[in-house]
Amino acid sequence: MILVQGKILPNSHQQAIIDHLYPELLATLKNVEPINAEMVIKACDVLYRRVVNHEYDDVILPLISNMNIPYDFVMRNAVLFSASGLRKKVQMELGDELPSTLDENNTRQFYPLGILLHIAAGNVDGLPAYSVVEGLLTGNINILKLPSGDSGLSISLLSALIEIEPRLAPFIYVFDVPSLEIETIKTLATYADGVVIWGGDEVNMAARQFVDIKTKIISWGHKLSFAYVDESVTDEELKDLAYSLCLSNQLLCSSVQGIYVDTDDERQLLAFSRRFFALFKQVNNHFGPAPLGAIGKNTIRLYNDILEQGNKQENILFGDGVSVICKEDSELELSYLFRNVWVKRLPHDKIIEVLKQHKNHLQSVGLSVKREAYEIISHLFAQAGLVRITALKDTSRILAGEAHDGEYPLRRYSRIVEKVVLPNTSE
């Protein structure tokens, strides 16, 4: 299904609409009264209240059941659509920092880029709709390309938003274009002033091939996150970390992929791996299993790793739906996901050398070290390129007003327009 001018239509209408869409977009820019942030915030708040009042449980419950995510986790994240959350976001990102005047003859203000194409990722249901909301807050026309396998939640939320505030209809388009239909995506990109990409290196590299040089590319993710601990870390902190791993299934950019230990001692590293594995199993047994398909896929991978390890088989710990792989190197890498983590050594004096090579791929570190070492080590991580430094339990938490990967999206979706003030000619 697709969403055009507030109407949900079958995919069979899609190509004809896209072929004739550009004049319609220009007409909106030319003739339709601009939307403002407060209009969007009020509509989103009505939608938020409907969600927390269980009016969308028929869509949400099957999703969280399939991924084994607690209902209260979804509700906590729904606050991002609330009036308080969105007002905080707008204030922090577009607040009072920009002077309204340059001097007595020149003013300045934020304008939208104009038209945004959002190429959404499918790792988090609801994120595509939230990306569109960010575009709306800055007054843009938004075209959303749904991710493959979309659950239908994005169209459900955005069509409800238009029902609440019909003036948003000309500013929201949702299309179900397969990623292999490059020419269609390229056509949509030519309509846009900015292309918002949620994806990894391959998606970003592909985008540079089909996005016109005159069009701004705004990239979010994929990023890598991890935990960092020393010998002072407590069992309770490690259980909190295990809970976070089970909750997110390591699918978010902020999800921990592995654990670095502040040591160069291989025996200490293996002892920590066994300690965390025992706690990880406990938490997972209370939490419930990961998706069955993911468990089967990872079991095959782990058996293959064991065969390749030879006399190092003791470094691979798995069972009860989780695994911990103790590795000899310090390279930052993606895990097998779905409750599988690596453990590696990383003495704190090697943090910059090991991590700086990953530059723009870094996002969050869950940090637990001695209090007297915290400021030094957190500073090293910031210098290396990490943009979120949290407690172990909070790597995947979402706060209203926080940045995306160290940047403010509303700023990137806006332009600063400076305009001369005509002299007052009245006598």
Coordinates of C-alpha atoms in Angstrom, one line a residue:
M1 CA 0.0 0.0 0.0
I2 CA 1.0 3.6 -0.6
L3 CA -0.1 7.0 0.9
V4 CA -0.7 10.0 -1.3
Q5 CA -2.4 13.2 -0.3
G6 CA -3.9 11.5 2.7
K7 CA -5.3 8.5 0.7
I8 CA -4.2 4.9 1.1
L9 CA -4.0 3.4 -2.4
P10 CA -2.9 0.0 -3.8
N11 CA 0.7 -0.3 -5.2
S12 CA -0.7 -0.6 -8.7
H13 CA -1.2 3.2 -8.7
Q14 CA 2.4 3.9 -7.6
Q15 CA 4.3 4.3 -10.8
A16 CA 1.8 6.6 -12.5
I17 CA 1.7 8.8 -9.4
I18 CA 5.5 9.0 -9.2
D19 CA 5.8 9.9 -12.9
H20 CA 3.6 12.9 -12.5
L21 CA 4.5 13.8 -8.9
Y22 CA 7.0 16.7 -9.4
P23 CA 4.5 19.3 -10.6
E24 CA 2.3 18.5 -7.6
L25 CA 5.2 19.0 -5.3
L26 CA 6.0 22.4 -6.9
A27 CA 2.4 23.4 -6.6
T28 CA 2.5 22.7 -2.9
L29 CA 5.6 24.8 -2.5
K30 CA 4.0 27.6 -4.5
N31 CA 0.4 27.6 -3.4
V32 CA -0.1 25.7 -0.1
E33 CA 0.2 27.6 3.2
P34 CA 3.4 26.4 5.0
I35 CA 3.1 24.1 8.0
N36 CA 4.7 25.0 11.3
A37 CA 6.2 23.0 14.1
E38 CA 3.4 23.6 16.6
M39 CA 0.8 22.3 14.1
V40 CA 2.8 19.1 13.7
I41 CA 3.5 18.8 17.5
K42 CA -0.2 19.0 18.4
A43 CA -1.2 16.4 15.8
C44 CA 1.6 14.1 17.0
D45 CA 0.5 14.4 20.6
V46 CA -3.0 13.3 19.7
L47 CA -1.5 10.3 17.9
Y48 CA 0.8 9.6 20.9
R49 CA -2.2 9.6 23.3
R50 CA -4.1 7.1 21.0
V51 CA -1.1 4.8 21.0
V52 CA -0.7 4.8 24.8
N53 CA -4.5 4.3 25.0
H54 CA -4.0 1.0 23.1
E55 CA -5.8 2.1 19.9
Y56 CA -3.0 0.7 17.8
D57 CA -2.5 -2.6 19.6
D58 CA -3.8 -4.6 16.6
V59 CA -0.6 -3.4 14.7
I60 CA 1.8 -3.1 17.6
L61 CA 1.2 -6.4 19.5
P62 CA 2.0 -8.8 16.6
L63 CA 5.3 -6.9 16.1
I64 CA 6.5 -7.0 19.6
S65 CA 5.3 -10.6 20.0
N66 CA 7.4 -11.6 16.9
M67 CA 10.5 -9.8 18.3
N68 CA 9.8 -10.7 22.0
I69 CA 10.0 -7.0 23.0
P70 CA 8.2 -5.9 26.2
Y71 CA 5.2 -3.7 25.6
D72 CA 6.4 -1.1 28.1
F73 CA 9.5 -0.6 26.0
V74 CA 7.4 0.4 23.1
M75 CA 5.4 2.7 25.2
R76 CA 8.5 4.4 26.6
N77 CA 9.7 5.1 23.1
A78 CA 6.3 6.4 22.0
V79 CA 7.0 9.4 24.2
L80 CA 9.1 10.7 21.3
F81 CA 5.8 11.6 19.5
S82 CA 4.4 13.4 22.6
A83 CA 4.1 17.2 22.7
S84 CA 6.6 17.5 25.5
G85 CA 9.1 15.3 23.7
L86 CA 8.8 17.1 20.4
R87 CA 8.8 20.6 21.9
K88 CA 12.0 19.8 23.8
K89 CA 13.5 18.5 20.5
V90 CA 12.6 21.7 18.6
Q91 CA 13.8 23.9 21.4
M92 CA 17.1 22.1 21.6
E93 CA 17.8 21.9 17.9
L94 CA 16.3 25.1 16.6
G95 CA 15.9 27.1 19.8
D96 CA 17.2 30.5 20.6
E97 CA 20.8 30.2 19.3
L98 CA 20.1 31.7 15.9
P99 CA 19.9 35.5 16.1
S100 CA 16.9 36.9 14.2
T101 CA 19.0 39.8 13.0
L102 CA 22.5 40.2 11.6
D103 CA 22.4 44.0 11.9
E104 CA 19.8 46.8 11.6
N105 CA 19.4 46.1 7.8
N106 CA 19.4 42.2 7.6
T107 CA 17.2 39.5 9.2
R108 CA 17.7 35.8 9.2
Q109 CA 15.4 32.8 9.9
F110 CA 15.1 29.0 9.3
Y111 CA 13.5 27.7 6.2
P112 CA 12.9 24.1 5.2
L113 CA 15.2 22.5 2.6
G114 CA 12.0 22.0 0.6
I115 CA 11.5 18.3 -0.4
L116 CA 13.0 15.4 1.5
L117 CA 13.2 11.8 0.3
H118 CA 13.6 9.4 3.3
I119 CA 15.1 6.0 2.5
A120 CA 14.2 4.2 5.6
A121 CA 15.8 1.1 7.3
G122 CA 13.7 -1.7 8.5
N123 CA 15.5 -2.5 11.8
V124 CA 13.1 -0.5 14.0
D125 CA 9.3 -0.3 13.3
G126 CA 8.1 3.2 13.7
L127 CA 11.5 4.8 12.8
P128 CA 10.4 5.6 9.2
A129 CA 7.4 7.5 10.5
Y130 CA 9.5 9.4 13.0
S131 CA 11.9 10.4 10.3
V132 CA 9.0 11.9 8.4
V133 CA 7.9 13.7 11.6
E134 CA 11.3 15.3 11.8
G135 CA 10.9 16.5 8.3
L136 CA 7.5 17.9 9.0
L137 CA 8.8 19.8 12.1
T138 CA 11.1 21.7 9.8
G139 CA 8.3 22.4 7.3
N140 CA 9.5 20.1 4.5
I141 CA 7.5 18.0 2.0
N142 CA 8.4 14.4 2.8
I143 CA 8.6 11.4 0.5
L144 CA 9.1 8.1 2.4
K145 CA 10.5 5.0 0.7
L146 CA 9.4 2.1 2.9
P147 CA 11.9 -0.5 3.8
S148 CA 11.4 -4.0 2.5
G149 CA 9.2 -6.1 4.8
D150 CA 7.6 -3.0 6.3
S151 CA 5.0 -4.0 8.8
G152 CA 2.4 -1.4 7.8
L153 CA 2.9 0.6 11.0
S154 CA 4.4 3.6 9.1
I155 CA 1.4 4.1 6.8
S156 CA -0.9 3.5 9.7
L157 CA 0.7 6.2 11.9
L158 CA 1.2 8.7 9.1
S159 CA -2.4 8.3 7.7
A160 CA -3.7 8.8 11.2
L161 CA -1.6 11.9 11.6
I162 CA -3.2 13.4 8.4
E163 CA -6.6 12.4 9.7
I164 CA -5.9 14.4 12.9
E165 CA -4.4 17.4 10.9
P166 CA -5.6 17.4 7.3
R167 CA -3.3 20.3 6.4
L168 CA -0.4 17.8 6.6
A169 CA -1.7 15.8 3.6
P170 CA 0.3 17.6 0.8
F171 CA 3.5 17.2 2.9
I172 CA 3.5 13.4 3.2
Y173 CA 3.9 10.8 0.6
V174 CA 4.7 7.1 1.2
F175 CA 5.8 4.7 -1.5
D176 CA 6.6 1.0 -1.5
V177 CA 9.4 1.0 -4.0
P178 CA 11.7 -2.1 -3.9
S179 CA 15.4 -1.3 -3.4
L180 CA 16.2 -3.0 -6.7
E181 CA 14.1 -0.5 -8.6
I182 CA 17.0 2.0 -8.8
E183 CA 15.5 4.1 -11.7
T184 CA 12.3 4.8 -9.7
I185 CA 14.4 5.7 -6.6
K186 CA 16.6 7.9 -8.7
T187 CA 13.5 9.7 -10.1
L188 CA 12.3 10.4 -6.5
A189 CA 15.8 11.6 -5.6
T190 CA 15.8 14.1 -8.5
Y191 CA 12.6 15.6 -7.0
A192 CA 14.3 16.1 -3.6
D193 CA 16.4 18.9 -2.1
G194 CA 17.7 16.4 0.4
V195 CA 17.9 12.6 0.6
V196 CA 17.8 11.2 4.1
I197 CA 19.4 7.7 4.2
W198 CA 19.1 5.3 7.1
G199 CA 21.5 2.5 6.3
G200 CA 25.0 1.1 6.2
D201 CA 28.0 1.8 4.0
E202 CA 26.6 -0.1 1.0
V203 CA 23.4 2.0 1.0
N204 CA 25.4 5.2 1.3
M205 CA 27.7 4.2 -1.5
A206 CA 24.8 3.3 -3.7
A207 CA 23.1 6.6 -2.9
R208 CA 26.2 8.6 -4.1
Q209 CA 25.7 6.9 -7.5
F210 CA 22.1 7.9 -8.0
V211 CA 21.7 11.1 -6.1
D212 CA 22.3 14.2 -8.2
I213 CA 25.2 16.4 -7.3
K214 CA 22.7 19.3 -6.6
T215 CA 20.9 17.2 -4.0
K216 CA 22.1 17.1 -0.3
I217 CA 22.7 13.6 1.1
I218 CA 21.9 13.3 4.9
S219 CA 23.1 10.0 6.2
W220 CA 22.2 8.3 9.5
G221 CA 23.8 5.0 10.5
H222 CA 24.6 2.2 10.5
K223 CA 26.8 2.7 13.5
L224 CA 28.7 0.4 15.9
S225 CA 28.3 0.5 19.7
F226 CA 30.0 -1.5 22.4
A227 CA 30.6 -1.8 26.2
Y228 CA 33.8 -1.1 28.0
V229 CA 34.5 -2.4 31.5
D230 CA 37.3 -3.0 34.0
E231 CA 37.6 -5.4 36.9
S232 CA 35.4 -3.2 39.1
V233 CA 32.2 -3.9 37.1
T234 CA 29.5 -5.5 39.2
D235 CA 27.2 -8.5 38.4
E236 CA 24.2 -6.2 38.6
E237 CA 25.7 -3.9 36.0
L238 CA 26.4 -6.9 33.8
K239 CA 22.9 -8.2 34.2
D240 CA 21.6 -4.8 33.1
L241 CA 23.8 -5.0 30.1
A242 CA 22.5 -8.5 29.3
Y243 CA 18.9 -7.2 29.6
S244 CA 19.6 -4.4 27.1
L245 CA 21.1 -7.0 24.7
C246 CA 17.9 -9.1 25.0
L247 CA 15.6 -6.1 24.7
S248 CA 17.1 -4.8 21.4
N249 CA 18.4 -8.1 20.0
Q250 CA 21.4 -5.9 19.0
L251 CA 19.5 -4.4 16.0
L252 CA 19.9 -0.7 16.9
C253 CA 22.9 1.5 16.1
S254 CA 23.1 2.0 19.9
S255 CA 23.1 -1.7 20.7
V256 CA 26.1 -3.3 22.2
Q257 CA 27.9 -5.6 19.8
G258 CA 30.7 -6.7 22.1
I259 CA 32.5 -6.0 25.3
Y260 CA 36.0 -4.5 25.6
V261 CA 37.8 -5.2 28.8
D262 CA 40.5 -2.9 30.1
T263 CA 43.2 -5.6 30.2
D264 CA 46.0 -7.2 28.2
D265 CA 45.8 -10.5 30.1
E266 CA 44.3 -13.3 28.1
R267 CA 43.4 -15.4 31.2
Q268 CA 41.5 -12.4 32.7
L269 CA 39.7 -12.0 29.5
L270 CA 38.5 -15.6 29.4
A271 CA 37.5 -15.5 33.1
F272 CA 35.4 -12.4 32.4
S273 CA 33.8 -14.1 29.3
R274 CA 32.7 -17.1 31.5
R275 CA 31.4 -14.7 34.2
F276 CA 29.3 -12.7 31.7
F277 CA 28.1 -15.8 29.9
A278 CA 26.6 -17.2 33.1
L279 CA 24.8 -13.9 33.8
F280 CA 23.7 -13.6 30.2
K281 CA 22.0 -17.0 30.3
Q282 CA 20.2 -16.1 33.5
V283 CA 18.8 -12.9 32.1
N284 CA 17.9 -14.5 28.8
N285 CA 16.0 -17.4 30.5
H286 CA 13.8 -14.9 32.3
F287 CA 13.4 -12.7 29.2
G288 CA 12.4 -15.4 26.6
P289 CA 14.0 -16.5 23.4
A290 CA 15.1 -14.5 20.4
P291 CA 13.3 -15.2 17.0
L292 CA 13.6 -18.9 16.1
G293 CA 15.1 -18.2 12.7
A294 CA 17.9 -16.1 14.1
I295 CA 18.7 -18.8 16.7
G296 CA 19.1 -21.4 14.0
K297 CA 21.2 -19.2 11.8
N298 CA 23.6 -18.3 14.7
T299 CA 23.9 -21.9 15.8
I300 CA 25.3 -22.9 12.4
R301 CA 27.7 -20.0 12.6
L302 CA 28.9 -20.9 16.1
Y303 CA 29.5 -24.6 15.2
N304 CA 31.5 -23.5 12.2
D305 CA 33.5 -21.2 14.5
I306 CA 34.2 -24.1 16.9
L307 CA 35.5 -26.3 14.0
E308 CA 37.8 -23.5 12.9
Q309 CA 39.1 -22.7 16.4
G310 CA 40.8 -26.1 17.0
N311 CA 42.5 -26.0 20.4
K312 CA 40.8 -22.6 21.2
Q313 CA 37.3 -24.1 21.4
E314 CA 37.0 -23.0 25.0
N315 CA 36.8 -19.4 23.8
I316 CA 33.3 -20.0 22.3
L317 CA 30.6 -20.2 25.0
F318 CA 27.1 -20.8 23.8
G319 CA 23.9 -22.3 25.1
D320 CA 20.3 -21.4 26.1
G321 CA 20.0 -19.0 23.1
V322 CA 23.0 -16.8 23.8
S323 CA 26.7 -16.8 23.0
V324 CA 29.9 -15.1 24.2
I325 CA 33.0 -15.4 21.9
C326 CA 36.3 -14.5 23.5
K327 CA 38.6 -13.2 20.8
E328 CA 42.3 -12.5 20.7
D329 CA 42.2 -9.3 18.6
S330 CA 41.0 -5.8 19.5
E331 CA 39.2 -5.0 16.2
L332 CA 35.8 -3.4 16.5
E333 CA 33.2 -5.4 14.5
L334 CA 29.6 -6.3 14.2
S335 CA 28.4 -9.3 16.2
Y336 CA 26.2 -12.1 15.0
L337 CA 23.3 -10.1 16.5
F338 CA 20.3 -11.6 18.4
R339 CA 22.1 -12.1 21.8
N340 CA 25.6 -13.0 20.6
V341 CA 28.5 -10.8 21.8
W342 CA 32.2 -10.9 21.5
V343 CA 34.7 -10.1 24.3
K344 CA 38.1 -8.5 23.5
R345 CA 40.9 -6.9 25.3
L346 CA 41.5 -3.1 25.0
P347 CA 43.9 -1.5 27.5
H348 CA 42.7 2.1 27.9
D349 CA 46.0 3.5 26.6
K350 CA 45.2 1.8 23.2
I351 CA 41.7 3.2 22.8
I352 CA 42.6 6.0 20.4
E353 CA 44.8 3.8 18.2
V354 CA 42.2 1.0 18.0
L355 CA 39.0 3.0 17.5
K356 CA 40.1 6.1 15.6
Q357 CA 40.4 4.1 12.4
H358 CA 36.6 3.5 12.5
K359 CA 35.8 7.3 12.5
N360 CA 32.3 7.8 11.4
H361 CA 31.1 4.3 12.3
L362 CA 31.2 4.9 16.1
Q363 CA 28.2 5.7 18.2
S364 CA 27.7 4.6 21.8
V365 CA 29.8 3.1 24.5
G366 CA 28.4 1.7 27.7
L367 CA 31.0 2.4 30.3
S368 CA 31.8 0.9 33.7
V369 CA 35.2 1.7 35.1
K370 CA 36.6 2.8 38.5
R371 CA 35.3 6.3 39.4
E372 CA 38.9 7.7 39.5
A373 CA 39.4 6.6 35.9
Y374 CA 36.1 7.6 34.5
E375 CA 36.9 11.2 33.3
I376 CA 40.1 10.1 31.6
I377 CA 38.6 7.1 29.8
S378 CA 35.4 8.8 28.8
H379 CA 37.5 11.7 27.4
L380 CA 39.6 9.1 25.3
F381 CA 36.4 7.7 23.9
A382 CA 35.1 11.1 23.0
Q383 CA 38.4 11.9 21.3
A384 CA 38.2 8.6 19.4
G385 CA 34.8 9.6 17.9
L386 CA 32.2 8.1 20.2
V387 CA 29.1 10.4 20.5
R388 CA 27.2 8.7 23.4
I389 CA 28.8 7.6 26.6
T390 CA 26.3 5.9 28.9
A391 CA 25.9 3.5 31.7
L392 CA 25.9 -0.2 30.7
K393 CA 22.1 -0.4 31.0
D394 CA 21.4 2.7 28.9
T395 CA 23.2 2.2 25.6
S396 CA 19.8 1.5 23.8
R397 CA 17.8 4.1 25.8
I398 CA 16.2 6.9 23.8
L399 CA 15.8 10.4 25.3
A400 CA 13.7 13.2 23.9
G401 CA 15.9 15.9 22.5
E402 CA 19.1 13.8 22.1
A403 CA 21.1 14.1 18.9
H404 CA 21.2 11.6 16.1
D405 CA 24.8 10.2 15.9
G406 CA 26.2 13.4 17.4
E407 CA 24.2 15.8 15.1
Y408 CA 20.9 17.7 15.2
P409 CA 18.6 16.4 12.4
L410 CA 16.3 19.5 12.4
R411 CA 19.4 21.7 11.6
R412 CA 20.3 19.4 8.7
Y413 CA 16.8 19.6 7.3
S414 CA 16.7 23.4 7.4
R415 CA 18.4 26.3 5.7
I416 CA 19.3 29.7 7.2
V417 CA 17.8 32.4 5.0
E418 CA 19.2 35.9 5.4
K419 CA 17.1 38.8 4.0
V420 CA 17.5 42.5 3.7
V421 CA 15.0 44.7 5.5
L422 CA 13.5 47.3 3.2
P423 CA 13.8 50.8 4.6
N424 CA 10.7 52.4 6.1
T425 CA 9.6 55.0 3.5
S426 CA 6.5 56.2 5.4
E427 CA 6.7 59.8 6.7

